[in-house]
XYZ file of C-alpha atoms in Angstrom:
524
model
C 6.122 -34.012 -22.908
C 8.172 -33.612 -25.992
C 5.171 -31.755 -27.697
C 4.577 -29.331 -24.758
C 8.381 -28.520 -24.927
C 8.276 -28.202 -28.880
C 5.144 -25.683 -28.068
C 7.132 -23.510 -25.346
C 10.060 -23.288 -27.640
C 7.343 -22.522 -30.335
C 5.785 -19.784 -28.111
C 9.646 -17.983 -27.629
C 10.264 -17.993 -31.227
C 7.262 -15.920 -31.576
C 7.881 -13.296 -28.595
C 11.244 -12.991 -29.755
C 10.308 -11.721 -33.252
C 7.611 -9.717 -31.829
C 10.503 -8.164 -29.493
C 12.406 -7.465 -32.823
C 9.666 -6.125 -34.362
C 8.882 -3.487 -31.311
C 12.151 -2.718 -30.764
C 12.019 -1.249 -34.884
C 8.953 0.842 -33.717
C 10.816 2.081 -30.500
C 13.908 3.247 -32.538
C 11.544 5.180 -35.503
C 9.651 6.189 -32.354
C 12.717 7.937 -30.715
C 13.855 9.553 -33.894
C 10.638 10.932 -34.396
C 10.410 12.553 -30.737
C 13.921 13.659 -31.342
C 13.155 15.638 -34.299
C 9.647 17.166 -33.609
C 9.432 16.830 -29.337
C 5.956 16.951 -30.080
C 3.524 15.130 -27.145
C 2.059 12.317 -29.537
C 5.650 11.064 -30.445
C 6.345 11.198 -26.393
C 3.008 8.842 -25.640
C 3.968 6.651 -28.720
C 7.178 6.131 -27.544
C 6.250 5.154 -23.841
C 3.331 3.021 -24.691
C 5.868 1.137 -27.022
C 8.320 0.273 -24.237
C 5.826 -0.540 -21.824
C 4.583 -2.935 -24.909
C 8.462 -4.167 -24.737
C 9.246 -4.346 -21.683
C 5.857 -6.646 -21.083
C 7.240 -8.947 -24.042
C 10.519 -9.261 -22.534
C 9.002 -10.147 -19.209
C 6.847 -13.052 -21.075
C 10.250 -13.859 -23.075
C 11.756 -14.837 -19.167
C 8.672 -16.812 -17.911
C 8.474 -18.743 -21.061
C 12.803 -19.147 -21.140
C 12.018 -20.608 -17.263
C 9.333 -22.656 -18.053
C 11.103 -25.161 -20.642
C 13.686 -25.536 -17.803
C 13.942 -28.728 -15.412
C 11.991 -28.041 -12.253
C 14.461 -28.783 -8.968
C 13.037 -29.537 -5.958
C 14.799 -27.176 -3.420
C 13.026 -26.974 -0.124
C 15.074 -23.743 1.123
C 13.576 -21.523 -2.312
C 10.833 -18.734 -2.114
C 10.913 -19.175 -6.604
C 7.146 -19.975 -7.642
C 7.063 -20.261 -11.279
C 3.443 -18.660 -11.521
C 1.150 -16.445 -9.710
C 2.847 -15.191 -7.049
C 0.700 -16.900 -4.110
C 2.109 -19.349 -1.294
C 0.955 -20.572 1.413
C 2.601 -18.002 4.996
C 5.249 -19.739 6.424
C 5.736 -18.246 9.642
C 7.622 -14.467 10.337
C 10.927 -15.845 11.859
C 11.045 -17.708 8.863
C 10.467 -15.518 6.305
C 12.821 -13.346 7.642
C 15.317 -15.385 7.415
C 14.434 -16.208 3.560
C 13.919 -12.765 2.636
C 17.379 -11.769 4.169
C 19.190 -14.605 2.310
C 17.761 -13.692 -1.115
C 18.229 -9.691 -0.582
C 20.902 -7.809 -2.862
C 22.234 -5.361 -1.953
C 20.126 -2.191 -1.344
C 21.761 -0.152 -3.426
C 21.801 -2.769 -6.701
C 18.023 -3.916 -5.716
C 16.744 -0.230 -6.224
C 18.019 0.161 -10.004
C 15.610 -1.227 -12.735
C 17.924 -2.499 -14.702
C 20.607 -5.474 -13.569
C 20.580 -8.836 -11.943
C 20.451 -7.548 -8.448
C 17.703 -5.155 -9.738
C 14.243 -5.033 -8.491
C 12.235 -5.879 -11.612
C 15.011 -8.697 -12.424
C 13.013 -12.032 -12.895
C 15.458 -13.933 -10.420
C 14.089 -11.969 -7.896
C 10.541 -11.627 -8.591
C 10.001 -14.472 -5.661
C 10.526 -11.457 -3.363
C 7.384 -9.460 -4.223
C 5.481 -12.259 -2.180
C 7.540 -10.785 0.981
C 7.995 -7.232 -0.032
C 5.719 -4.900 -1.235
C 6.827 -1.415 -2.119
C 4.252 0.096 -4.465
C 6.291 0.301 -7.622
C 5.112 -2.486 -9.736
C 1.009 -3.134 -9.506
C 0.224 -6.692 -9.299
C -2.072 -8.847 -6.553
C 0.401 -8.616 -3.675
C 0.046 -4.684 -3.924
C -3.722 -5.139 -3.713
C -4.145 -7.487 -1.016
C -0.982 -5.558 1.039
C -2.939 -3.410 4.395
C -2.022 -0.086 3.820
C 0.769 1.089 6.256
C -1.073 3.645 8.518
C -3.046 0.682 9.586
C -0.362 -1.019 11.069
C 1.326 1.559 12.726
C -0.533 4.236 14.619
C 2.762 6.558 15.068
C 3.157 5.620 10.680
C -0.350 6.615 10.243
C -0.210 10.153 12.551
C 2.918 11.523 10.517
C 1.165 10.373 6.968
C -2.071 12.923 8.912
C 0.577 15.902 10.088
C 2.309 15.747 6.681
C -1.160 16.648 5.067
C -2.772 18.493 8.564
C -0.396 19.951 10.789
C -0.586 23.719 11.146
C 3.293 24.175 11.214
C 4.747 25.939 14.693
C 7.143 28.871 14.728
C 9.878 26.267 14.798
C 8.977 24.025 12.352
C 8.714 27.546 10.087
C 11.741 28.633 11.279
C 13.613 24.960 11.043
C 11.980 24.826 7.555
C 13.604 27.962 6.465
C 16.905 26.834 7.408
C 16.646 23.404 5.574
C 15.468 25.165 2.185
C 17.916 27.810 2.619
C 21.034 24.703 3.588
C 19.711 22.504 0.251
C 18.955 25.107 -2.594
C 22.410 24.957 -2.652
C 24.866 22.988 -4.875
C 26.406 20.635 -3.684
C 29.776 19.052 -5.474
C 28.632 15.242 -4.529
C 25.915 13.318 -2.482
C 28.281 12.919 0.184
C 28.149 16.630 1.096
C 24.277 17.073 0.868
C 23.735 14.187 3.384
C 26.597 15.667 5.935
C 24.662 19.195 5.533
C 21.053 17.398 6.214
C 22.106 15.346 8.867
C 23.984 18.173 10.910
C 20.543 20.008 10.400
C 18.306 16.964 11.490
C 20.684 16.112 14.488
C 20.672 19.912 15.805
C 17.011 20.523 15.461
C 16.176 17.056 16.856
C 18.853 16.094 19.251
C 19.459 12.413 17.377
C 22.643 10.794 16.190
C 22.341 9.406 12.502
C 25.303 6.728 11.205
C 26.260 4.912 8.186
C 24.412 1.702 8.897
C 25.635 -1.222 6.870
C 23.173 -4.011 5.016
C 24.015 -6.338 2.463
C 27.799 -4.761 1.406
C 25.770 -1.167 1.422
C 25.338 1.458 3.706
C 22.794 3.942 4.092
C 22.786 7.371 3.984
C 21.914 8.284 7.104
C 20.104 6.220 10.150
C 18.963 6.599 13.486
C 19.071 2.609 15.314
C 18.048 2.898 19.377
C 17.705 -0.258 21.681
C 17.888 -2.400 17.977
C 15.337 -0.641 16.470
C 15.502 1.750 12.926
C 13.911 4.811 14.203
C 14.611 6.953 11.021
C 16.198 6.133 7.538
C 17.463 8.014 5.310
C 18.389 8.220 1.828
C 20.054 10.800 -0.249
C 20.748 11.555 -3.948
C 22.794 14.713 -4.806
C 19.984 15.937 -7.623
C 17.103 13.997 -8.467
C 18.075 11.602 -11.455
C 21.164 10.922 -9.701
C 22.811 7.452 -8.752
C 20.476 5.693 -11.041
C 18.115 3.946 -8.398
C 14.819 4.015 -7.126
C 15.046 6.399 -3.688
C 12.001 5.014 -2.384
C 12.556 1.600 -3.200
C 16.421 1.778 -1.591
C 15.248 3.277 1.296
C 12.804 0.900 1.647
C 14.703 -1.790 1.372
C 17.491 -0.705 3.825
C 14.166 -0.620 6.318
C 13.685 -4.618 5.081
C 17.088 -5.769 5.730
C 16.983 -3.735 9.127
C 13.471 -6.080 10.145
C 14.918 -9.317 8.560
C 18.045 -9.009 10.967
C 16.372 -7.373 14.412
C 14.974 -10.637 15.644
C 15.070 -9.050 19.063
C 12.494 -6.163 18.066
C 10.692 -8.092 14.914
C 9.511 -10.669 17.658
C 7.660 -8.467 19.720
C 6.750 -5.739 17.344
C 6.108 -4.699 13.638
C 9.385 -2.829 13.547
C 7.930 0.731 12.337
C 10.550 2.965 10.552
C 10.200 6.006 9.114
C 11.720 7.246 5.899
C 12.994 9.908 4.392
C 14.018 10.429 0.975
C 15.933 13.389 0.261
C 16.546 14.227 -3.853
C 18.307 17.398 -4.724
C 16.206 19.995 -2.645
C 13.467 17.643 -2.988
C 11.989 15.634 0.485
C 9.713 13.120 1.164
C 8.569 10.442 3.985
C 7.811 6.962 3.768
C 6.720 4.504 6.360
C 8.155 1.252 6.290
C 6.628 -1.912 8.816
C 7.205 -5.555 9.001
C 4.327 -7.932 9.316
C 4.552 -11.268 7.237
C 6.392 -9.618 4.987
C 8.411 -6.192 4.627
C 6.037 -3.319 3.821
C 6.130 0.405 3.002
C 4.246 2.908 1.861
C 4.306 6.505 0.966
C 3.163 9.326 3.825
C 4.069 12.629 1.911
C 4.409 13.685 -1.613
C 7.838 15.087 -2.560
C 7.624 18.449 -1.335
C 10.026 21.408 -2.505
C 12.652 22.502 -0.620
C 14.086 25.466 -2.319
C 13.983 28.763 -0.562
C 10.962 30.176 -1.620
C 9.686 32.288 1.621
C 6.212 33.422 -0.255
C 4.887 30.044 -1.853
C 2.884 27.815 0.020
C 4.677 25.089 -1.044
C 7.519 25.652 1.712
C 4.419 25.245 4.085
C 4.169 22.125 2.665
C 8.091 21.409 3.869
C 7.083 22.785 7.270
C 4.187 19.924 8.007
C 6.788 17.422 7.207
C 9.108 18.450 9.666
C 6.523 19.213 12.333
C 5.569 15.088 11.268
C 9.103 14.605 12.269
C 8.840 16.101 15.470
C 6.199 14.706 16.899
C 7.161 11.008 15.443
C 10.456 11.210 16.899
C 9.767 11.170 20.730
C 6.668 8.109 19.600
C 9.283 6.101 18.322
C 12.052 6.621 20.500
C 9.397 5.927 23.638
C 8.506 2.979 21.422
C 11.334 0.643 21.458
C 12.330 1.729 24.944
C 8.867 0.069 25.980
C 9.726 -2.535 23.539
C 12.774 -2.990 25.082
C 11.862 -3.787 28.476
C 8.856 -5.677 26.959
C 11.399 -7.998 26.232
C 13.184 -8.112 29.521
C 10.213 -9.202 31.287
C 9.721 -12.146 28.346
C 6.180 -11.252 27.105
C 4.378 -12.338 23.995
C 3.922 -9.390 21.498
C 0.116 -7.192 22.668
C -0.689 -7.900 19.801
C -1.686 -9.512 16.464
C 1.346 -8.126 14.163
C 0.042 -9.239 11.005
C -3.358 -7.180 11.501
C -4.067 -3.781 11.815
C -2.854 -1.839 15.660
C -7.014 -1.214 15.744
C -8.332 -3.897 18.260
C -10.583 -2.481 20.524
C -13.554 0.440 20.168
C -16.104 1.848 22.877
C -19.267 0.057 22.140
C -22.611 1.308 22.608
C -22.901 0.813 26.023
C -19.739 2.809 26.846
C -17.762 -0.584 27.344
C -14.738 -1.509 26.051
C -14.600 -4.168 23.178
C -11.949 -6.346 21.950
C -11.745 -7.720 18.788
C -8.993 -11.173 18.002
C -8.331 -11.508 14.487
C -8.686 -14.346 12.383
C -8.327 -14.152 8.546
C -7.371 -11.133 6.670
C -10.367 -11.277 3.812
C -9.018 -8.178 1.411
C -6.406 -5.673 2.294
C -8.998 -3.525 4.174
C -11.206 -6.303 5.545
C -11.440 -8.921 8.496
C -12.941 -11.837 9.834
C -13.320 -11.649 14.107
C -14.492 -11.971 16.875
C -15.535 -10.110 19.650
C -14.775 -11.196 23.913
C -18.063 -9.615 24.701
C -20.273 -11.989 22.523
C -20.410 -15.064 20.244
C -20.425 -15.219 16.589
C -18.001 -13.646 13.865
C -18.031 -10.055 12.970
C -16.352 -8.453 9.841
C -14.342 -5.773 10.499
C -13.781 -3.210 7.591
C -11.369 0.020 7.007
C -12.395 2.627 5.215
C -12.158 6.390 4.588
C -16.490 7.468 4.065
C -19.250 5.174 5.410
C -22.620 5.739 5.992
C -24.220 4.846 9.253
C -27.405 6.323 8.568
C -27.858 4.223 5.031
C -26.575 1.278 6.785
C -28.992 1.429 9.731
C -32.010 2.079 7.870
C -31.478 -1.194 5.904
C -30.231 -2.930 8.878
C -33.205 -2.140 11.039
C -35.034 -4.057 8.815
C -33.014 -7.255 8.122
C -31.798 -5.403 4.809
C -28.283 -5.582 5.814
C -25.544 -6.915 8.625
C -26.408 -5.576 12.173
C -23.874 -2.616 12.819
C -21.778 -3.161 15.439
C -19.875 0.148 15.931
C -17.540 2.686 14.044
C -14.940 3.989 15.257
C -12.675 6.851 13.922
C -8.684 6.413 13.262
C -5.827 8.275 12.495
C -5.120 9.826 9.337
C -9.577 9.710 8.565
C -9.643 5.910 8.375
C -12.877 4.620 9.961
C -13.209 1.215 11.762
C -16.431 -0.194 10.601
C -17.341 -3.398 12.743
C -20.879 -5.674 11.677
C -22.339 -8.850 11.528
C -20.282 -11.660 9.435
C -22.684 -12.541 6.842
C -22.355 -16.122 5.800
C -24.936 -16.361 2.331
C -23.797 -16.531 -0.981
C -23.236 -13.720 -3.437
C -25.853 -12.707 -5.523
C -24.913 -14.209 -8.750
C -23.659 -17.197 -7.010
C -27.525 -18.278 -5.942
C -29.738 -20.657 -7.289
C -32.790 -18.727 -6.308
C -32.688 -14.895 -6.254
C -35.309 -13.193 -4.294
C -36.052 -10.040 -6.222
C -38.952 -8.883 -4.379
C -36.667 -8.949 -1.792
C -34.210 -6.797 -2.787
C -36.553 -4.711 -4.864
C -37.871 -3.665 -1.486
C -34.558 -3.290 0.215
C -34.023 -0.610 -2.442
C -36.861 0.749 -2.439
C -37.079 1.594 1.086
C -33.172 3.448 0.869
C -34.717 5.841 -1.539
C -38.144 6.378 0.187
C -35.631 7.167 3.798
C -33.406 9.919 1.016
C -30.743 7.560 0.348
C -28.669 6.430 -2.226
C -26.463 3.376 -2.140
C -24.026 3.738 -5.416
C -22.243 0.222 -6.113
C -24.981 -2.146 -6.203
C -23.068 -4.300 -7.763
C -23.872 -8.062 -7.093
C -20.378 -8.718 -5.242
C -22.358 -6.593 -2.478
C -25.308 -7.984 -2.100
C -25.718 -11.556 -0.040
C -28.713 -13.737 -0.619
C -29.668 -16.210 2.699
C -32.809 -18.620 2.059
C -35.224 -15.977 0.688
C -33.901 -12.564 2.509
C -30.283 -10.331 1.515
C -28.430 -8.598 2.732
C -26.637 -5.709 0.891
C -23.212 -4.346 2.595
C -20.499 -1.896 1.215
C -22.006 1.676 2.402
C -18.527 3.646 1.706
C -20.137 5.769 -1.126
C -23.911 5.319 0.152
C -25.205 8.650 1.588
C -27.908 11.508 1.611
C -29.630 11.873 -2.023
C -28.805 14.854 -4.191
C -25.477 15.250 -1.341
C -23.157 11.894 -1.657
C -20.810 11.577 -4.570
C -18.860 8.719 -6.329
C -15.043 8.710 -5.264
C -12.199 9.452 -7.342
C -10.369 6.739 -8.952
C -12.991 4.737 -9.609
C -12.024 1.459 -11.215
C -13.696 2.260 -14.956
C -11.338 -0.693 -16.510
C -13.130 -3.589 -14.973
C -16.556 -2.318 -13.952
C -19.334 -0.470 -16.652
C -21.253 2.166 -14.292
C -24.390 3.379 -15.325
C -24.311 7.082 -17.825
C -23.680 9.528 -15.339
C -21.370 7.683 -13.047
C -18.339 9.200 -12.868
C -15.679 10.637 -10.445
C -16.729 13.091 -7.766
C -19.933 13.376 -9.733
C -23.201 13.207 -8.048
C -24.629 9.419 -7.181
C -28.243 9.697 -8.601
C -31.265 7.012 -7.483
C -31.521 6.400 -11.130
C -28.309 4.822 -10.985
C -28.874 2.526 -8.368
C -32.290 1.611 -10.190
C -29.905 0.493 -13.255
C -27.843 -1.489 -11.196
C -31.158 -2.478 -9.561
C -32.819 -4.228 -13.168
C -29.068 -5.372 -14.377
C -29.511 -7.758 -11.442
C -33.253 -8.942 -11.781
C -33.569 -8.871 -15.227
């Protein structure tokens, strides 16, 4: 024991001169971008204080570490990866709501009551907010998933074709907000008299945690709309998002009336200067938001398409309005006639599609596999299906496999809100391709074959998607899969962890070749 100490205290010595040292490279850095502004000095001087702020994160894990462990049944604190085993939602609630700071502190960088603080890293494993990339962000469902009134104003913010009075309104808001305004307090009186004469609501100062919000619209116990202002962007020296977000949190950790029969959908708006944008905030298992507009402008600018930008946002806000005020009245008398919640709140508001037939199906959850994908099963039959959300998929690839026990039967696919696709199949139960003893290449030789013979291409034939059962496989993921010479790769592909064939690259075209690459990396 006294060796492993003598090593951690070894370890600290070393990050702390390593802090010393970067923090000499971070000063020359900043003198140097001082004196010559010149773009190099700028990208030397960031990657340096992501390099320190890393180091000072390690410098905190190692300083807890050498601590003595307590036993304290009532703590969320997990010393490593940031995985534990779901306690139920009441309860987390009720954790989450003890261990929140105040809004206000929790969405500055910097501080104890600070959002990237270590004493309150243990609440990234019940709220995810998008700002710092680790594996809750990854396995989080994306928002407009869990809320079909969330995932229509994310679709009108991008879609809508703006009405006379969401011009007009739109006008009026740009005109109201290019102005100056001598403090924050001001701006948000101006936007609310705006939002409350255009909309017919009633916004208040809500209070959470010794904070109050800047604006919010509560009806039968349930946060319609939240909102959060800054006087200029840059001011108050917080995250917007992250506040508002977290006003949403503390809102779902203290409505036990609505969080019990519901996933308590809010939405958001952050309003910066003449600068606007909407969020979406739900409670599942844990507090969760996400992002349905960019900041759009909202200067007076009557010939740029960018105030039509302004005007789908607003439209978004008129048609999400009535939704959630017809919402959580039907929640509300939901929960005068003592029902159980219609549904599975900690899975996607999908649960049913027409089948092929022209019947109704039903799908019951039962293990969330990645953030987009499912294990269930079906009323109408036995067995386990996977159920899969995406935004492409090929039926036609997919089929032409599956019709010859190349691939999981296809169950159905059903469209969504906001271009997400509900992709329901056959639970496969083999092993992965790399995982099995025997790999039958003929097999999947011919699989291949017989995409490109039909004028397919596949894309990511990568082993993780390709199953192996006795001497047959079964290849799945058709998001990129499509017509030859026609599909193309996505953008954002992940090029840190994966090496694609020459040739693969974003929104360029997905070539046979490139699947034949894929094909001999595997069988060789």
């Amino acid at each position: 024991m006294d060796s492993q100490l003598e090593a951690v205290r070894q370890d600290i010595r070393d990050v702390k001169d390593e802090i010393v040292e970067v923090k000499q490279k971070v000063a020359a850095a900043e003198d140097a971008h001082n004196a010559e502004r010149e773009q190099s000095h700028f990208n030397l001087l960031l990657s340096l204080n992501q390099q320190l702020s890393g180091l000072q994160e390690k410098e905190n894990i190692l300083l807890r570490s050498q601590a003595p462990r307590k036993h304290d049944p009532d703590s969320m604190k997990e010393q490593a990866p940031l995985k534990k085993a779901r306690t139920g939602r009441e309860e987390i609630a009720a954790r989450a709501n003890k261990k929140l700071p105040s809004p206000s502190s929790f969405a500055k960088p910097s501080g104890e009551g600070g959002w990237t603080h270590p004493k309150l890293r243990e609440l990234q494993q019940y709220m995810c907010f998008h700002r710092s990339p680790h594996d809750i962000d990854t396995q989080t469902t994306p928002v407009v998933l869990l809320d079909p009134i969330l995932a229509q104003v994310s679709h009108d913010c991008e879609c809508a074709t703006p009405t006379d009075a969401d011009c007009k309104f739109a006008g009026l808001v740009a005109s109201a907000m290019s102005q100056a305004f001598v403090d924050e307090e001001q701006r948000m009186q101006t936007f609310w008299q705006l939002l409350e004469d255009e909309f017919n609501v009633t916004f208040q100062r809500a209070k959470y945690h010794k904070a109050e919000t800047g604006g919010s619209f509560i009806h039968l116990g349930g946060m319609l709309v939240n909102i959060e202002v800054k006087n200029e962007i840059g001011s108050g020296g917080g995250a917007i998002h992250v506040q508002n977000a977290a006003y949403a949190a503390a809102h779902a950790f203290q409505a036990k009336k609505v969080r019990g029969k519901s996933v308590c959908p809010t939405l958001l708006i952050e309003l910066a200067g003449p600068n606007m944008s909407l969020s979406g905030a739900v409670y599942t298992d844990m507090a969760l938001c996400g992002q349905l507009s960019p900041m759009v402008s909202l200067l007076w600018q009557p010939h740029s398409r960018l105030m039509v930008q302004a005007a789908r946002c607003f439209a978004a806000i008129r048609n999400a309005l009535p939704s959630l005020r017809s919402f959580y009245e039907a929640l509300d008398q939901q929960a005068l006639e003592q029902q159980e919640p219609t549904r599975q709140l900690e899975y996607p508001y999908k649960t049913s599609f027409v089948g092929p037939h022209g019947t109704a199906q039903h799908l019951l959850y039962h293990e969330k596999l990645s953030r987009t994908c499912f294990k269930a099963t079906l009323d109408s039959q036995e067995g386990l299906v996977l159920v899969k959300f995406c935004k492409s998929y090929s039926k036609d690839a997919h089929t032409c496999l599956s019709s010859h026990g190349y691939a999981p039967n296809l169950v159905a696919i059903a469209s969504l809100t906001d271009g997400w696709l509900m992709v329901v199949m056959e639970f496969v139960t083999g092993c992965l391709w790399d995982e099995a003893p025997q790999k039958p290449v003929a097999t999947l030789q011919a699989a291949v074959h017989l995409l490109h013979q039909a004028g397919f291409v596949h894309g990511d034939l990568r082993s993780n998607n390709i199953f192996v059962l006795a001497d047959s496989v079964r290849v799945i993921d058709f998001e990129w899969a499509g017509v030859m010479e026609q599909s193309t790769y996505p953008l954002f592909m992940n090029h840190i962890d994966v090496t694609w064939p020459d040739g693969a690259k974003d929104g360029q075209p997905i070539k046979q070749e490139h699947d034949l690459w894929w094909l001999k990396l595997l069988c060789d």
